[in-house]
Amino acid sequence: MTDTSPPEIALEARQSQAARLFSPSAARNRDAIGDLLAGLLPPSARVLEIGSGTGEHAVSVCQRRPDIDWQPSDPDAASRASQNAWAAEAAPNMRPSLDLDLTRPGWAAKLEGFDALVCLNVIHIAPWAVAEAIAAASQTLIADGGLVYLYGPYLEGAGTAPSNLDFDRSLKSRNSSWGVRARADVEALFGAAGWDAPERHEMPANNLSLVFRRRSSF
């Protein structure tokens, strides 16, 4: 059955238990994301997640794939503490979270050798420069045969879900640099960085998973 509820509001109130944070939207979509990612990641993959939030998505994937090595990150200290608390309790294959702010020059300078870059519900609550930074860094951070996985709502012209249009207006009213991104713009950005047109997977609440793989001739 198709889920027609509005897309997740990333600025929701998060519940907490000690350092661990709980996100209602993560509770709704973590299984769908976890199942998809668990089937996409190569064996023993080293994964970099940008903007890991509460850490619940990372735990969901790591529990499904104990062979992988997951590097969470976030510019928010409370989120990093939550990710580390979740890792200590439920996911020993998660590394200590990194303080990565993609608006700071040189954020990726000491990073290398990942098989996948994962970014969930981030590029619509950040300046477009963050999406550009991800695309640019993906050219050198991700090993041959690796992938980039983006999850979230997208504008798709006349086919855009009404709830995503409403969400776009709401985001822009909070911050003029935010907004639901046009799928065509995101695909063009990563295409220019050497990635093939993505596999597209429909997800709950009018979201999409975009899976980019390296263009063989790039």
PDB file of N, CA and C in Angstrom, residues 71-148:
ATOM      1  N   GLN A  71      30.874   4.920   9.268  1.00  0.00           N
ATOM      2  CA  GLN A  71      31.405   6.158   9.843  1.00  0.00           C
ATOM      3  C   GLN A  71      30.306   7.217   9.851  1.00  0.00           C
ATOM      4  N   PRO A  72      29.671   7.453  11.007  1.00  0.00           N
ATOM      5  CA  PRO A  72      28.669   8.515  11.080  1.00  0.00           C
ATOM      6  C   PRO A  72      29.327   9.881  11.233  1.00  0.00           C
ATOM      7  N   SER A  73      28.544  10.934  11.011  1.00  0.00           N
ATOM      8  CA  SER A  73      29.052  12.299  11.182  1.00  0.00           C
ATOM      9  C   SER A  73      27.887  13.255  11.373  1.00  0.00           C
ATOM     10  N   ASP A  74      28.182  14.405  11.940  1.00  0.00           N
ATOM     11  CA  ASP A  74      27.181  15.450  12.093  1.00  0.00           C
ATOM     12  C   ASP A  74      27.860  16.699  12.642  1.00  0.00           C
ATOM     13  N   PRO A  75      27.419  17.889  12.225  1.00  0.00           N
ATOM     14  CA  PRO A  75      27.974  19.103  12.811  1.00  0.00           C
ATOM     15  C   PRO A  75      27.393  19.423  14.186  1.00  0.00           C
ATOM     16  N   ASP A  76      26.320  18.730  14.576  1.00  0.00           N
ATOM     17  CA  ASP A  76      25.623  19.002  15.844  1.00  0.00           C
ATOM     18  C   ASP A  76      26.137  18.077  16.939  1.00  0.00           C
ATOM     19  N   ALA A  77      26.591  18.656  18.060  1.00  0.00           N
ATOM     20  CA  ALA A  77      27.211  17.865  19.124  1.00  0.00           C
ATOM     21  C   ALA A  77      26.228  16.890  19.764  1.00  0.00           C
ATOM     22  N   ALA A  78      24.980  17.308  19.983  1.00  0.00           N
ATOM     23  CA  ALA A  78      23.999  16.413  20.600  1.00  0.00           C
ATOM     24  C   ALA A  78      23.712  15.221  19.694  1.00  0.00           C
ATOM     25  N   SER A  79      23.686  15.464  18.391  1.00  0.00           N
ATOM     26  CA  SER A  79      23.470  14.355  17.457  1.00  0.00           C
ATOM     27  C   SER A  79      24.646  13.390  17.476  1.00  0.00           C
ATOM     28  N   ARG A  80      25.862  13.917  17.513  1.00  0.00           N
ATOM     29  CA  ARG A  80      27.031  13.034  17.571  1.00  0.00           C
ATOM     30  C   ARG A  80      27.007  12.203  18.849  1.00  0.00           C
ATOM     31  N   ALA A  81      26.631  12.809  19.958  1.00  0.00           N
ATOM     32  CA  ALA A  81      26.552  12.060  21.220  1.00  0.00           C
ATOM     33  C   ALA A  81      25.515  10.954  21.130  1.00  0.00           C
ATOM     34  N   SER A  82      24.403  11.243  20.469  1.00  0.00           N
ATOM     35  CA  SER A  82      23.367  10.225  20.288  1.00  0.00           C
ATOM     36  C   SER A  82      23.873   9.082  19.425  1.00  0.00           C
ATOM     37  N   GLN A  83      24.545   9.405  18.337  1.00  0.00           N
ATOM     38  CA  GLN A  83      25.085   8.359  17.458  1.00  0.00           C
ATOM     39  C   GLN A  83      26.052   7.461  18.230  1.00  0.00           C
ATOM     40  N   ASN A  84      26.906   8.063  19.023  1.00  0.00           N
ATOM     41  CA  ASN A  84      27.879   7.283  19.788  1.00  0.00           C
ATOM     42  C   ASN A  84      27.192   6.415  20.844  1.00  0.00           C
ATOM     43  N   ALA A  85      26.136   6.948  21.460  1.00  0.00           N
ATOM     44  CA  ALA A  85      25.405   6.167  22.462  1.00  0.00           C
ATOM     45  C   ALA A  85      24.691   4.983  21.822  1.00  0.00           C
ATOM     46  N   TRP A  86      24.078   5.217  20.670  1.00  0.00           N
ATOM     47  CA  TRP A  86      23.428   4.119  19.952  1.00  0.00           C
ATOM     48  C   TRP A  86      24.455   3.060  19.539  1.00  0.00           C
ATOM     49  N   ALA A  87      25.608   3.506  19.073  1.00  0.00           N
ATOM     50  CA  ALA A  87      26.647   2.565  18.646  1.00  0.00           C
ATOM     51  C   ALA A  87      27.104   1.688  19.807  1.00  0.00           C
ATOM     52  N   ALA A  88      27.311   2.311  20.962  1.00  0.00           N
ATOM     53  CA  ALA A  88      27.787   1.569  22.130  1.00  0.00           C
ATOM     54  C   ALA A  88      26.776   0.519  22.563  1.00  0.00           C
ATOM     55  N   GLU A  89      25.507   0.814  22.370  1.00  0.00           N
ATOM     56  CA  GLU A  89      24.461  -0.109  22.828  1.00  0.00           C
ATOM     57  C   GLU A  89      24.111  -1.166  21.795  1.00  0.00           C
ATOM     58  N   ALA A  90      24.122  -0.790  20.504  1.00  0.00           N
ATOM     59  CA  ALA A  90      23.474  -1.671  19.535  1.00  0.00           C
ATOM     60  C   ALA A  90      24.239  -1.920  18.243  1.00  0.00           C
ATOM     61  N   ALA A  91      25.356  -1.235  18.009  1.00  0.00           N
ATOM     62  CA  ALA A  91      26.027  -1.388  16.717  1.00  0.00           C
ATOM     63  C   ALA A  91      27.537  -1.239  16.864  1.00  0.00           C
ATOM     64  N   PRO A  92      28.238  -2.306  17.229  1.00  0.00           N
ATOM     65  CA  PRO A  92      29.692  -2.219  17.420  1.00  0.00           C
ATOM     66  C   PRO A  92      30.459  -1.925  16.132  1.00  0.00           C
ATOM     67  N   ASN A  93      29.811  -2.067  14.975  1.00  0.00           N
ATOM     68  CA  ASN A  93      30.497  -1.755  13.713  1.00  0.00           C
ATOM     69  C   ASN A  93      30.310  -0.302  13.283  1.00  0.00           C
ATOM     70  N   MET A  94      29.800   0.552  14.201  1.00  0.00           N
ATOM     71  CA  MET A  94      29.773   1.996  13.984  1.00  0.00           C
ATOM     72  C   MET A  94      30.974   2.634  14.660  1.00  0.00           C
ATOM     73  N   ARG A  95      31.684   3.489  13.925  1.00  0.00           N
ATOM     74  CA  ARG A  95      32.823   4.213  14.482  1.00  0.00           C
ATOM     75  C   ARG A  95      32.356   5.440  15.269  1.00  0.00           C
ATOM     76  N   PRO A  96      33.213   6.031  16.102  1.00  0.00           N
ATOM     77  CA  PRO A  96      32.866   7.291  16.765  1.00  0.00           C
ATOM     78  C   PRO A  96      32.537   8.370  15.736  1.00  0.00           C
ATOM     79  N   SER A  97      31.497   9.126  16.009  1.00  0.00           N
ATOM     80  CA  SER A  97      31.018  10.111  15.040  1.00  0.00           C
ATOM     81  C   SER A  97      32.016  11.248  14.837  1.00  0.00           C
ATOM     82  N   LEU A  98      32.081  11.723  13.583  1.00  0.00           N
ATOM     83  CA  LEU A  98      32.962  12.835  13.236  1.00  0.00           C
ATOM     84  C   LEU A  98      32.183  14.147  13.182  1.00  0.00           C
ATOM     85  N   ASP A  99      32.843  15.223  13.560  1.00  0.00           N
ATOM     86  CA  ASP A  99      32.284  16.574  13.437  1.00  0.00           C
ATOM     87  C   ASP A  99      32.577  17.071  12.028  1.00  0.00           C
ATOM     88  N   LEU A 100      31.624  16.858  11.119  1.00  0.00           N
ATOM     89  CA  LEU A 100      31.787  17.292   9.734  1.00  0.00           C
ATOM     90  C   LEU A 100      30.732  18.339   9.406  1.00  0.00           C
ATOM     91  N   ASP A 101      31.189  19.506   9.018  1.00  0.00           N
ATOM     92  CA  ASP A 101      30.318  20.594   8.571  1.00  0.00           C
ATOM     93  C   ASP A 101      30.706  20.898   7.134  1.00  0.00           C
ATOM     94  N   LEU A 102      29.837  20.551   6.211  1.00  0.00           N
ATOM     95  CA  LEU A 102      30.175  20.650   4.792  1.00  0.00           C
ATOM     96  C   LEU A 102      30.217  22.083   4.289  1.00  0.00           C
ATOM     97  N   THR A 103      29.842  23.040   5.123  1.00  0.00           N
ATOM     98  CA  THR A 103      29.983  24.444   4.739  1.00  0.00           C
ATOM     99  C   THR A 103      31.370  24.976   5.079  1.00  0.00           C
ATOM    100  N   ARG A 104      32.199  24.156   5.762  1.00  0.00           N
ATOM    101  CA  ARG A 104      33.554  24.572   6.108  1.00  0.00           C
ATOM    102  C   ARG A 104      34.531  24.064   5.062  1.00  0.00           C
ATOM    103  N   PRO A 105      35.403  24.914   4.541  1.00  0.00           N
ATOM    104  CA  PRO A 105      36.401  24.447   3.566  1.00  0.00           C
ATOM    105  C   PRO A 105      37.292  23.366   4.176  1.00  0.00           C
ATOM    106  N   GLY A 106      37.657  22.391   3.365  1.00  0.00           N
ATOM    107  CA  GLY A 106      38.572  21.351   3.803  1.00  0.00           C
ATOM    108  C   GLY A 106      37.958  20.274   4.665  1.00  0.00           C
ATOM    109  N   TRP A 107      36.618  20.189   4.717  1.00  0.00           N
ATOM    110  CA  TRP A 107      35.974  19.211   5.602  1.00  0.00           C
ATOM    111  C   TRP A 107      36.352  17.770   5.264  1.00  0.00           C
ATOM    112  N   ALA A 108      36.668  17.501   4.004  1.00  0.00           N
ATOM    113  CA  ALA A 108      36.946  16.120   3.574  1.00  0.00           C
ATOM    114  C   ALA A 108      38.433  15.818   3.466  1.00  0.00           C
ATOM    115  N   ALA A 109      39.280  16.744   3.899  1.00  0.00           N
ATOM    116  CA  ALA A 109      40.720  16.617   3.623  1.00  0.00           C
ATOM    117  C   ALA A 109      41.333  15.338   4.182  1.00  0.00           C
ATOM    118  N   LYS A 110      40.890  14.874   5.342  1.00  0.00           N
ATOM    119  CA  LYS A 110      41.522  13.715   5.981  1.00  0.00           C
ATOM    120  C   LYS A 110      40.715  12.433   5.790  1.00  0.00           C
ATOM    121  N   LEU A 111      39.739  12.470   4.909  1.00  0.00           N
ATOM    122  CA  LEU A 111      38.890  11.306   4.678  1.00  0.00           C
ATOM    123  C   LEU A 111      39.293  10.631   3.377  1.00  0.00           C
ATOM    124  N   GLU A 112      39.217   9.296   3.351  1.00  0.00           N
ATOM    125  CA  GLU A 112      39.541   8.572   2.124  1.00  0.00           C
ATOM    126  C   GLU A 112      39.114   7.122   2.247  1.00  0.00           C
ATOM    127  N   GLY A 113      39.002   6.469   1.094  1.00  0.00           N
ATOM    128  CA  GLY A 113      38.852   5.020   1.059  1.00  0.00           C
ATOM    129  C   GLY A 113      37.496   4.477   1.430  1.00  0.00           C
ATOM    130  N   PHE A 114      36.421   5.186   1.128  1.00  0.00           N
ATOM    131  CA  PHE A 114      35.083   4.677   1.424  1.00  0.00           C
ATOM    132  C   PHE A 114      34.503   3.972   0.199  1.00  0.00           C
ATOM    133  N   ASP A 115      33.643   3.002   0.468  1.00  0.00           N
ATOM    134  CA  ASP A 115      32.953   2.286  -0.598  1.00  0.00           C
ATOM    135  C   ASP A 115      31.565   2.867  -0.877  1.00  0.00           C
ATOM    136  N   ALA A 116      31.065   3.663   0.046  1.00  0.00           N
ATOM    137  CA  ALA A 116      29.743   4.263  -0.132  1.00  0.00           C
ATOM    138  C   ALA A 116      29.638   5.536   0.679  1.00  0.00           C
ATOM    139  N   LEU A 117      28.895   6.485   0.133  1.00  0.00           N
ATOM    140  CA  LEU A 117      28.536   7.704   0.857  1.00  0.00           C
ATOM    141  C   LEU A 117      27.019   7.721   0.964  1.00  0.00           C
ATOM    142  N   VAL A 118      26.512   7.885   2.179  1.00  0.00           N
ATOM    143  CA  VAL A 118      25.079   7.855   2.464  1.00  0.00           C
ATOM    144  C   VAL A 118      24.663   9.197   3.040  1.00  0.00           C
ATOM    145  N   CYS A 119      23.565   9.746   2.541  1.00  0.00           N
ATOM    146  CA  CYS A 119      23.076  11.039   3.029  1.00  0.00           C
ATOM    147  C   CYS A 119      21.547  10.994   3.025  1.00  0.00           C
ATOM    148  N   LEU A 120      20.947  11.058   4.205  1.00  0.00           N
ATOM    149  CA  LEU A 120      19.507  10.892   4.366  1.00  0.00           C
ATOM    150  C   LEU A 120      18.878  12.181   4.900  1.00  0.00           C
ATOM    151  N   ASN A 121      17.892  12.684   4.169  1.00  0.00           N
ATOM    152  CA  ASN A 121      17.124  13.844   4.648  1.00  0.00           C
ATOM    153  C   ASN A 121      18.017  15.014   5.061  1.00  0.00           C
ATOM    154  N   VAL A 122      18.971  15.369   4.200  1.00  0.00           N
ATOM    155  CA  VAL A 122      19.890  16.463   4.518  1.00  0.00           C
ATOM    156  C   VAL A 122      19.815  17.597   3.504  1.00  0.00           C
ATOM    157  N   ILE A 123      19.869  17.308   2.218  1.00  0.00           N
ATOM    158  CA  ILE A 123      20.106  18.379   1.247  1.00  0.00           C
ATOM    159  C   ILE A 123      18.946  19.359   1.137  1.00  0.00           C
ATOM    160  N   HIS A 124      17.764  19.006   1.650  1.00  0.00           N
ATOM    161  CA  HIS A 124      16.663  19.971   1.624  1.00  0.00           C
ATOM    162  C   HIS A 124      16.659  20.882   2.847  1.00  0.00           C
ATOM    163  N   ILE A 125      17.407  20.552   3.893  1.00  0.00           N
ATOM    164  CA  ILE A 125      17.500  21.425   5.065  1.00  0.00           C
ATOM    165  C   ILE A 125      18.911  21.974   5.209  1.00  0.00           C
ATOM    166  N   ALA A 126      19.516  22.254   4.081  1.00  0.00           N
ATOM    167  CA  ALA A 126      20.863  22.818   4.025  1.00  0.00           C
ATOM    168  C   ALA A 126      20.962  23.656   2.762  1.00  0.00           C
ATOM    169  N   PRO A 127      21.899  24.585   2.697  1.00  0.00           N
ATOM    170  CA  PRO A 127      22.109  25.327   1.445  1.00  0.00           C
ATOM    171  C   PRO A 127      22.477  24.382   0.310  1.00  0.00           C
ATOM    172  N   TRP A 128      22.195  24.786  -0.905  1.00  0.00           N
ATOM    173  CA  TRP A 128      22.546  23.982  -2.074  1.00  0.00           C
ATOM    174  C   TRP A 128      24.039  23.694  -2.111  1.00  0.00           C
ATOM    175  N   ALA A 129      24.838  24.567  -1.516  1.00  0.00           N
ATOM    176  CA  ALA A 129      26.287  24.353  -1.470  1.00  0.00           C
ATOM    177  C   ALA A 129      26.652  23.043  -0.785  1.00  0.00           C
ATOM    178  N   VAL A 130      25.809  22.552   0.112  1.00  0.00           N
ATOM    179  CA  VAL A 130      26.080  21.271   0.767  1.00  0.00           C
ATOM    180  C   VAL A 130      25.960  20.125  -0.234  1.00  0.00           C
ATOM    181  N   ALA A 131      24.926  20.154  -1.061  1.00  0.00           N
ATOM    182  CA  ALA A 131      24.807  19.139  -2.112  1.00  0.00           C
ATOM    183  C   ALA A 131      26.002  19.216  -3.052  1.00  0.00           C
ATOM    184  N   GLU A 132      26.428  20.427  -3.391  1.00  0.00           N
ATOM    185  CA  GLU A 132      27.597  20.589  -4.259  1.00  0.00           C
ATOM    186  C   GLU A 132      28.846  20.022  -3.602  1.00  0.00           C
ATOM    187  N   ALA A 133      28.978  20.225  -2.295  1.00  0.00           N
ATOM    188  CA  ALA A 133      30.150  19.711  -1.579  1.00  0.00           C
ATOM    189  C   ALA A 133      30.161  18.186  -1.564  1.00  0.00           C
ATOM    190  N   ILE A 134      28.996  17.572  -1.395  1.00  0.00           N
ATOM    191  CA  ILE A 134      28.915  16.114  -1.414  1.00  0.00           C
ATOM    192  C   ILE A 134      29.323  15.581  -2.782  1.00  0.00           C
ATOM    193  N   ALA A 135      28.769  16.183  -3.821  1.00  0.00           N
ATOM    194  CA  ALA A 135      29.083  15.723  -5.179  1.00  0.00           C
ATOM    195  C   ALA A 135      30.570  15.875  -5.482  1.00  0.00           C
ATOM    196  N   ALA A 136      31.150  17.018  -5.116  1.00  0.00           N
ATOM    197  CA  ALA A 136      32.563  17.248  -5.393  1.00  0.00           C
ATOM    198  C   ALA A 136      33.444  16.252  -4.643  1.00  0.00           C
ATOM    199  N   ALA A 137      33.158  16.041  -3.363  1.00  0.00           N
ATOM    200  CA  ALA A 137      33.985  15.140  -2.562  1.00  0.00           C
ATOM    201  C   ALA A 137      33.822  13.689  -2.986  1.00  0.00           C
ATOM    202  N   SER A 138      32.643  13.351  -3.506  1.00  0.00           N
ATOM    203  CA  SER A 138      32.399  11.959  -3.891  1.00  0.00           C
ATOM    204  C   SER A 138      33.350  11.489  -4.986  1.00  0.00           C
ATOM    205  N   GLN A 139      33.907  12.413  -5.746  1.00  0.00           N
ATOM    206  CA  GLN A 139      34.807  12.036  -6.834  1.00  0.00           C
ATOM    207  C   GLN A 139      36.087  11.387  -6.314  1.00  0.00           C
ATOM    208  N   THR A 140      36.516  11.776  -5.120  1.00  0.00           N
ATOM    209  CA  THR A 140      37.764  11.242  -4.567  1.00  0.00           C
ATOM    210  C   THR A 140      37.547  10.372  -3.332  1.00  0.00           C
ATOM    211  N   LEU A 141      36.437  10.545  -2.619  1.00  0.00           N
ATOM    212  CA  LEU A 141      36.217   9.786  -1.388  1.00  0.00           C
ATOM    213  C   LEU A 141      35.799   8.353  -1.647  1.00  0.00           C
ATOM    214  N   ILE A 142      35.107   8.103  -2.765  1.00  0.00           N
ATOM    215  CA  ILE A 142      34.489   6.805  -2.994  1.00  0.00           C
ATOM    216  C   ILE A 142      35.347   5.966  -3.937  1.00  0.00           C
ATOM    217  N   ALA A 143      35.651   4.764  -3.512  1.00  0.00           N
ATOM    218  CA  ALA A 143      36.483   3.854  -4.303  1.00  0.00           C
ATOM    219  C   ALA A 143      35.741   3.386  -5.552  1.00  0.00           C
ATOM    220  N   ASP A 144      36.508   2.902  -6.529  1.00  0.00           N
ATOM    221  CA  ASP A 144      35.908   2.323  -7.730  1.00  0.00           C
ATOM    222  C   ASP A 144      34.937   1.212  -7.340  1.00  0.00           C
ATOM    223  N   GLY A 145      33.796   1.191  -7.992  1.00  0.00           N
ATOM    224  CA  GLY A 145      32.775   0.201  -7.673  1.00  0.00           C
ATOM    225  C   GLY A 145      31.868   0.608  -6.536  1.00  0.00           C
ATOM    226  N   GLY A 146      32.106   1.808  -5.977  1.00  0.00           N
ATOM    227  CA  GLY A 146      31.302   2.281  -4.864  1.00  0.00           C
ATOM    228  C   GLY A 146      30.042   2.984  -5.321  1.00  0.00           C
ATOM    229  N   LEU A 147      29.333   3.579  -4.361  1.00  0.00           N
ATOM    230  CA  LEU A 147      28.061   4.220  -4.668  1.00  0.00           C
ATOM    231  C   LEU A 147      27.807   5.394  -3.743  1.00  0.00           C
ATOM    232  N   VAL A 148      26.886   6.260  -4.193  1.00  0.00           N
ATOM    233  CA  VAL A 148      26.345   7.348  -3.377  1.00  0.00           C
ATOM    234  C   VAL A 148      24.849   7.102  -3.239  1.00  0.00           C
TER     235      VAL A 148
END
